[in-house]
Amino acid sequence: MTNTCCDRRRFLAVTGGVTATVAGCLGGPGGSDSGETADGEPAVTDVSLLLNWRISGLHAPYVAARENGFYADEGFESVAIESGDGSDFAANQAGLGNVEFAITSADQLLNVNSRGLSPRCVAVVMQRNPNVVFATRDGLGELTDPEQLEGATVGSGPGMVRQMTEAYLEHHGVLESVEYVDAGFDTVQQLLAGDLDAAGGVFGDVVDAEHQGATVDVLSIDETIRSYGHLLATDADFAAENEATVRSFLRATARGAVWASTNPTDAIALLVDAQPELEEVRENQADKWDRMHAEYMFSETVRERGWGYSESGPWTETYETLAAADVFEDDVDPETVWTNDYLDDESEHIADYAARVES
C-alpha cells in the first residue's frame, strides 16, 4: 500500500504579492500542448493533491479513491496526497501551478484570485459553510441563540475563520457587546480551560472538544452566511489544457466519496493504514468523517445535479461578506473563480451521488 506523503515536497512559499513570475516545482501544469480531449485518457498521469491541512478524517474520500484503485482505473499511475499548510497556501500553490490539484475553501480561493493568481474551483466537496460558533454546556450553559453571547468573551483563530465569525456576530447585532479576542491556534483548549465563553471555529473543533469530554452546543454560521467548505481547485490554464485529466480525477474522487460514505469504518481503516500515527485518534477521525459526510456534503444542488456542483449564491455571499471586511487586495468577480464544466454528468458516482449515499 502506498504511504501518504506527509513530508510534502518543498513548495515555493508565497509571501506578500503573488503577481511575480514564479517557476513551479512541477514545471507548471499545462506547460506542453497535450492535445487532450474530454473523452480521452488523462495526459498527466502522475499528479499531486495538496491538502488544506494535515491528513485527517476529513480527507477520507481521496485516500479511499487512491487505495481502492479508483484513480488507477481512470488512468492515473500515481496520486501523491500531500499534507498542507492551510487553505490559503493550498490555493496559492494551485494558482502557481506547483500542484495539479489542491483542497482549499471558497473564501481563500476568492482571496487568492484577488491577488493575481487564477486557481479555479472544479468541484465542491463540502456544500455547507463549516464555520461554527460553539460553547460548552459547563461554561456558557445551553447555547441556542446568538443573543446569548452578549457580554461573553468569544475567541477565534486567525484568518478566514475570524472573518466569518466576526461577520456572523455583526449580522446578529452582538459584535459590539462581546469581547472578541484572537485565540491563536489553541481555541479549543482555551475554551475547555474556561478562558473563553464561546469560540469561533469549524465543526472539526467541536469534535475535538467532545472527545475531551465536553458537552458542546453549536450555532451554524451557514444559516446566516452561505459558503462552500472544502473544494477541489486547479490552475485555470492547467484545466483548460488538460480537460480529460481533470474530468478523470473528479470521477475517481466522487467514487471515493461514495465508497467512504457507505463504508465509513473501512474508510478510516484505510486512512490509518496510510497514516499510522492516526491510530491513536482513530475514533476522533471517524467522528469527523461521519459528521462531514452526513451533514456537510449534501445540498439541493447535489440532489438535483450531482456531486461537486457549484451554484452562484454561496460564492456571491462569501464574496460580499469578505469584501465588506476589506479582505481582498483587488476586486474579483465571484462568477469567474468556479466552473462546473469538468464534472461528468454521465458518471454514476457524480450524477447519482445523493441517491447512492443517502440510501
Coordinates of C-alpha atoms in Angstrom, one line a residue:
M1 CA 0.0 0.0 0.0
T2 CA 1.3 3.4 -0.9
N3 CA 2.1 5.7 2.0
T4 CA 0.6 9.1 2.1
C5 CA 3.3 11.7 1.7
C6 CA 3.2 13.9 4.8
D7 CA 6.6 15.4 4.3
R8 CA 5.5 17.4 1.3
R9 CA 7.9 18.4 -1.3
R10 CA 9.5 21.8 -0.9
F11 CA 6.9 24.0 -2.4
L12 CA 7.7 27.6 -3.0
A13 CA 6.0 29.6 -0.3
V14 CA 4.4 32.8 -1.4
T15 CA 4.5 35.9 0.8
G16 CA 3.2 39.3 0.1
G17 CA 2.2 39.9 -3.5
V18 CA 1.8 36.9 -5.8
T19 CA 2.0 38.6 -9.2
A20 CA 5.7 37.9 -9.8
T21 CA 6.7 35.2 -12.2
V22 CA 7.5 32.0 -10.3
A23 CA 8.8 28.7 -11.6
G24 CA 6.7 25.9 -10.1
C25 CA 8.4 22.8 -8.7
L26 CA 6.5 20.7 -11.2
G27 CA 7.5 22.8 -14.1
G28 CA 4.0 24.2 -14.3
P29 CA 0.9 22.2 -15.4
G30 CA -0.2 22.6 -18.9
G31 CA 3.4 23.5 -20.0
S32 CA 3.1 21.5 -23.1
D33 CA 0.3 21.2 -25.7
S34 CA -1.2 17.9 -24.6
G35 CA -3.9 17.8 -27.2
E36 CA -6.2 16.3 -24.7
T37 CA -9.9 15.8 -25.3
A38 CA -12.6 15.4 -22.7
D39 CA -13.3 11.8 -23.7
G40 CA -9.6 10.8 -23.8
E41 CA -7.3 9.3 -21.2
P42 CA -5.5 11.7 -18.9
A43 CA -2.3 13.0 -20.4
V44 CA -0.9 13.8 -17.0
T45 CA -0.9 10.5 -15.2
D46 CA 1.3 11.4 -12.1
V47 CA -0.4 14.1 -10.1
S48 CA -0.2 15.6 -6.6
L49 CA -3.2 16.5 -4.4
L50 CA -2.2 19.1 -1.8
L51 CA -4.5 19.0 1.2
N52 CA -5.6 22.1 3.1
W53 CA -4.0 20.8 6.3
R54 CA -2.6 17.7 7.9
I55 CA -4.3 14.5 6.7
S56 CA -7.4 13.6 8.8
G57 CA -10.8 12.0 8.7
L58 CA -12.0 14.9 6.5
H59 CA -9.8 13.6 3.7
A60 CA -11.2 10.1 3.6
P61 CA -12.5 10.3 0.1
Y62 CA -9.1 10.9 -1.5
V63 CA -7.3 8.1 0.4
A64 CA -10.2 5.8 -0.4
A65 CA -10.0 6.6 -4.1
R66 CA -6.3 6.0 -4.2
E67 CA -6.1 2.9 -2.1
N68 CA -9.1 1.2 -3.8
G69 CA -7.6 1.8 -7.2
F70 CA -10.2 4.3 -8.4
Y71 CA -7.6 6.8 -9.6
A72 CA -5.7 3.9 -11.3
D73 CA -9.0 2.8 -13.0
E74 CA -9.2 6.3 -14.5
G75 CA -5.6 6.0 -16.0
F76 CA -3.5 7.6 -13.2
E77 CA -0.2 6.0 -12.4
S78 CA 0.3 7.8 -9.1
V79 CA -1.6 10.3 -6.9
A80 CA 0.6 11.8 -4.2
I81 CA -1.5 13.1 -1.3
E82 CA 0.5 15.8 0.4
S83 CA -0.2 17.4 3.8
G84 CA -0.8 21.2 3.5
D85 CA -0.3 24.4 5.5
G86 CA -3.8 25.9 5.3
S87 CA -6.4 26.6 2.6
D88 CA -4.6 29.9 1.7
F89 CA -1.4 28.0 1.0
A90 CA -3.2 25.3 -1.0
A91 CA -5.0 27.9 -3.2
N92 CA -1.7 29.7 -3.8
Q93 CA 0.1 26.5 -4.8
A94 CA -2.7 25.5 -7.2
G95 CA -2.7 29.0 -8.7
L96 CA 1.1 28.9 -9.1
G97 CA 0.9 25.6 -10.9
N98 CA 3.0 23.9 -8.2
V99 CA 0.4 21.1 -7.8
E100 CA -2.2 19.8 -10.2
F101 CA -4.9 19.7 -7.5
A102 CA -5.5 21.2 -4.1
I103 CA -8.1 21.2 -1.3
T104 CA -9.0 24.8 -0.3
S105 CA -12.1 26.8 0.5
A106 CA -14.3 29.3 -1.2
D107 CA -13.1 32.3 0.9
Q108 CA -9.4 31.6 0.3
L109 CA -10.0 30.8 -3.4
L110 CA -11.6 34.3 -3.8
N111 CA -8.8 35.9 -1.8
V112 CA -6.0 34.3 -3.9
N113 CA -7.8 35.3 -7.1
S114 CA -7.9 38.9 -5.9
R115 CA -4.1 38.7 -5.6
G116 CA -3.3 38.0 -9.2
L117 CA -3.4 34.2 -9.5
S118 CA -6.1 32.0 -11.2
P119 CA -6.9 28.9 -9.2
R120 CA -10.3 27.6 -10.2
C121 CA -12.8 25.5 -8.2
V122 CA -13.6 22.5 -10.3
A123 CA -15.7 20.6 -7.7
V124 CA -17.2 21.4 -4.3
V125 CA -16.7 18.7 -1.8
M126 CA -18.3 20.4 1.3
Q127 CA -21.5 22.1 0.3
R128 CA -22.0 23.9 3.6
N129 CA -20.0 26.5 5.4
P130 CA -18.1 24.5 8.1
N131 CA -17.7 27.5 10.4
V132 CA -19.5 27.5 13.7
V133 CA -19.7 29.3 17.0
F134 CA -19.7 26.9 19.8
A135 CA -19.7 26.7 23.6
T136 CA -19.5 24.1 26.3
R137 CA -22.6 23.4 28.4
D138 CA -20.5 23.8 31.6
G139 CA -19.1 27.1 30.5
L140 CA -21.9 29.2 29.0
G141 CA -24.9 27.0 29.6
E142 CA -27.1 25.8 26.8
L143 CA -26.4 27.9 23.7
T144 CA -29.3 28.2 21.3
D145 CA -29.3 31.8 20.1
P146 CA -26.6 34.3 19.2
E147 CA -28.1 36.9 21.5
Q148 CA -26.9 34.8 24.4
L149 CA -23.4 35.8 23.5
E150 CA -23.9 39.4 24.7
G151 CA -21.3 40.2 27.3
A152 CA -19.3 36.9 26.6
T153 CA -15.7 36.5 25.7
V154 CA -15.6 35.0 22.3
G155 CA -12.3 33.8 20.7
S156 CA -11.3 32.5 17.3
G157 CA -8.2 31.7 15.5
P158 CA -6.7 33.9 12.7
G159 CA -7.6 34.1 9.1
M160 CA -10.9 33.4 7.4
V161 CA -12.5 31.7 10.4
R162 CA -12.1 35.0 12.3
Q163 CA -13.6 37.0 9.4
M164 CA -16.6 34.6 9.2
T165 CA -17.2 34.6 12.9
E166 CA -17.0 38.4 13.1
A167 CA -19.5 38.7 10.2
Y168 CA -21.8 36.3 11.9
L169 CA -21.7 38.2 15.2
E170 CA -22.2 41.5 13.4
H171 CA -25.2 40.2 11.5
H172 CA -26.9 39.2 14.7
G173 CA -26.1 42.5 16.4
V174 CA -23.9 41.2 19.1
L175 CA -20.4 42.0 17.9
E176 CA -20.1 45.3 19.8
S177 CA -21.3 43.7 23.0
V178 CA -18.9 40.8 23.1
E179 CA -15.2 40.8 23.9
Y180 CA -13.9 39.3 20.7
V181 CA -10.3 38.0 21.1
D182 CA -7.7 36.3 18.9
A183 CA -7.3 32.8 20.4
G184 CA -4.5 31.8 18.0
F185 CA -4.4 28.1 17.2
D186 CA -5.3 26.9 20.7
T187 CA -9.0 27.9 20.6
V188 CA -10.4 24.5 21.8
Q189 CA -8.1 24.3 24.8
Q190 CA -8.8 27.9 25.8
L191 CA -12.5 27.2 25.7
L192 CA -12.2 24.0 27.7
A193 CA -10.0 25.8 30.3
G194 CA -12.6 28.5 30.8
D195 CA -10.6 31.3 29.3
L196 CA -13.2 31.7 26.6
D197 CA -17.0 31.6 27.0
A198 CA -17.5 30.7 23.3
A199 CA -15.4 30.1 20.3
G200 CA -15.5 30.5 16.5
G201 CA -14.1 27.6 14.6
V202 CA -15.0 24.7 12.4
F203 CA -17.1 21.6 13.1
G204 CA -13.9 19.6 13.5
D205 CA -13.0 21.7 16.5
V206 CA -16.4 20.7 18.0
V207 CA -15.5 17.0 17.6
D208 CA -12.1 17.7 19.3
A209 CA -13.9 19.3 22.3
E210 CA -16.4 16.5 22.5
H211 CA -13.6 13.9 22.5
Q212 CA -12.2 15.6 25.6
G213 CA -15.4 15.1 27.5
A214 CA -17.3 18.4 26.8
T215 CA -20.9 18.7 26.0
V216 CA -21.0 21.3 23.2
D217 CA -23.7 23.5 21.7
V218 CA -23.3 24.8 18.2
L219 CA -24.5 27.8 16.2
S220 CA -24.1 27.2 12.5
I221 CA -22.7 30.2 10.6
D222 CA -24.0 28.6 7.4
E223 CA -27.5 29.5 8.4
T224 CA -26.5 33.2 8.1
I225 CA -23.7 33.2 5.6
R226 CA -23.7 30.6 2.9
S227 CA -20.3 29.5 1.8
Y228 CA -18.6 26.4 0.4
G229 CA -16.2 24.5 2.6
H230 CA -13.6 22.0 1.1
L231 CA -13.4 22.2 -2.6
L232 CA -11.0 20.9 -5.3
A233 CA -9.0 23.6 -7.2
T234 CA -6.6 23.6 -10.0
D235 CA -4.9 26.2 -12.1
A236 CA -7.2 27.6 -14.8
D237 CA -4.7 27.1 -17.6
F238 CA -4.0 23.5 -16.5
A239 CA -7.7 22.6 -16.5
A240 CA -8.2 24.2 -20.0
E241 CA -5.2 22.3 -21.4
N242 CA -5.8 19.0 -19.6
E243 CA -9.6 18.5 -19.6
A244 CA -9.5 14.7 -19.6
T245 CA -7.1 14.7 -16.6
V246 CA -9.4 17.0 -14.6
R247 CA -12.6 15.1 -15.5
S248 CA -10.9 11.7 -14.8
F249 CA -9.7 13.0 -11.4
L250 CA -13.1 14.2 -10.4
R251 CA -14.8 11.0 -11.4
A252 CA -12.4 9.0 -9.3
T253 CA -12.7 11.3 -6.4
A254 CA -16.5 11.2 -6.5
R255 CA -16.3 7.4 -6.5
G256 CA -14.1 7.6 -3.4
A257 CA -16.6 9.9 -1.7
V258 CA -19.4 7.4 -2.3
W259 CA -17.3 4.5 -1.1
A260 CA -16.1 6.3 2.0
S261 CA -19.6 7.4 2.9
T262 CA -21.1 4.0 2.5
N263 CA -18.1 2.2 4.1
P264 CA -17.0 4.7 6.9
T265 CA -15.3 2.1 9.1
D266 CA -13.3 0.7 6.3
A267 CA -12.5 4.2 5.0
I268 CA -11.0 5.2 8.3
A269 CA -9.1 1.9 8.4
L270 CA -7.5 2.8 5.0
L271 CA -6.7 6.3 6.4
V272 CA -4.9 4.8 9.4
D273 CA -3.1 2.3 7.2
A274 CA -1.8 5.2 5.1
Q275 CA -1.1 7.4 8.1
P276 CA -0.3 5.2 11.0
E277 CA 0.0 7.9 13.6
L278 CA -3.8 8.5 13.3
E279 CA -4.3 5.2 15.1
E280 CA -4.2 7.0 18.5
V281 CA -7.1 9.2 17.4
R282 CA -8.9 6.8 15.2
E283 CA -12.3 7.4 16.9
N284 CA -11.9 11.1 16.6
Q285 CA -11.1 10.9 12.9
A286 CA -14.1 8.6 12.4
D287 CA -16.4 11.0 14.0
K288 CA -15.1 13.9 11.9
W289 CA -15.7 11.9 8.7
D290 CA -19.2 10.8 9.9
R291 CA -20.2 14.4 10.6
M292 CA -18.7 15.7 7.4
H293 CA -20.4 13.2 5.0
A294 CA -23.7 13.2 6.9
E295 CA -24.1 17.0 7.4
Y296 CA -21.9 18.9 5.0
M297 CA -21.7 17.1 1.7
F298 CA -25.4 17.4 0.7
S299 CA -27.4 20.3 -0.8
E300 CA -30.4 20.6 -3.1
T301 CA -27.9 21.2 -5.8
V302 CA -26.2 17.9 -5.2
R303 CA -29.5 16.1 -5.1
E304 CA -30.6 17.7 -8.3
R305 CA -27.4 17.9 -10.3
G306 CA -24.8 15.7 -8.6
W307 CA -21.6 15.6 -6.6
G308 CA -19.3 18.6 -6.8
Y309 CA -21.6 21.2 -8.4
S310 CA -21.5 24.9 -7.6
E311 CA -24.2 27.5 -7.6
S312 CA -23.7 31.2 -7.7
G313 CA -25.4 32.0 -4.4
P314 CA -22.8 30.8 -1.9
W315 CA -20.0 32.3 -4.0
T316 CA -21.7 35.7 -4.0
E317 CA -22.5 35.6 -0.3
T318 CA -18.9 34.7 0.5
Y319 CA -17.6 37.5 -1.7
E320 CA -19.9 40.1 -0.3
T321 CA -19.0 39.1 3.3
L322 CA -15.3 39.4 2.7
A323 CA -15.5 42.4 0.5
A324 CA -17.3 44.3 3.4
A325 CA -14.4 43.3 5.7
D326 CA -11.9 44.7 3.1
V327 CA -10.2 41.3 2.8
F328 CA -9.4 41.4 -0.9
E329 CA -6.3 43.0 -2.3
D330 CA -8.0 43.8 -5.6
D331 CA -11.5 43.3 -7.0
V332 CA -12.6 39.8 -8.1
D333 CA -15.7 38.6 -9.8
P334 CA -17.0 35.6 -7.9
E335 CA -18.6 34.2 -11.0
T336 CA -15.1 33.7 -12.6
V337 CA -13.5 31.6 -9.9
W338 CA -15.6 28.4 -10.3
T339 CA -16.8 26.1 -13.0
N340 CA -18.9 23.0 -13.4
D341 CA -17.5 22.3 -16.8
Y342 CA -15.3 19.4 -15.7
L343 CA -18.0 17.4 -13.9
D344 CA -19.1 14.4 -15.9
D345 CA -22.8 14.2 -15.5
E346 CA -22.7 10.7 -17.1
S347 CA -20.7 9.4 -14.3
E348 CA -22.9 7.4 -11.9
H349 CA -20.9 8.4 -8.9
I350 CA -21.3 12.1 -9.8
A351 CA -24.9 12.2 -11.1
D352 CA -26.3 9.7 -8.6
Y353 CA -24.1 10.6 -5.6
A354 CA -27.0 11.6 -3.3
A355 CA -29.1 8.5 -4.1
R356 CA -26.2 6.2 -3.6
V357 CA -25.1 7.7 -0.3
E358 CA -28.5 8.6 1.3
S359 CA -29.9 5.2 0.6

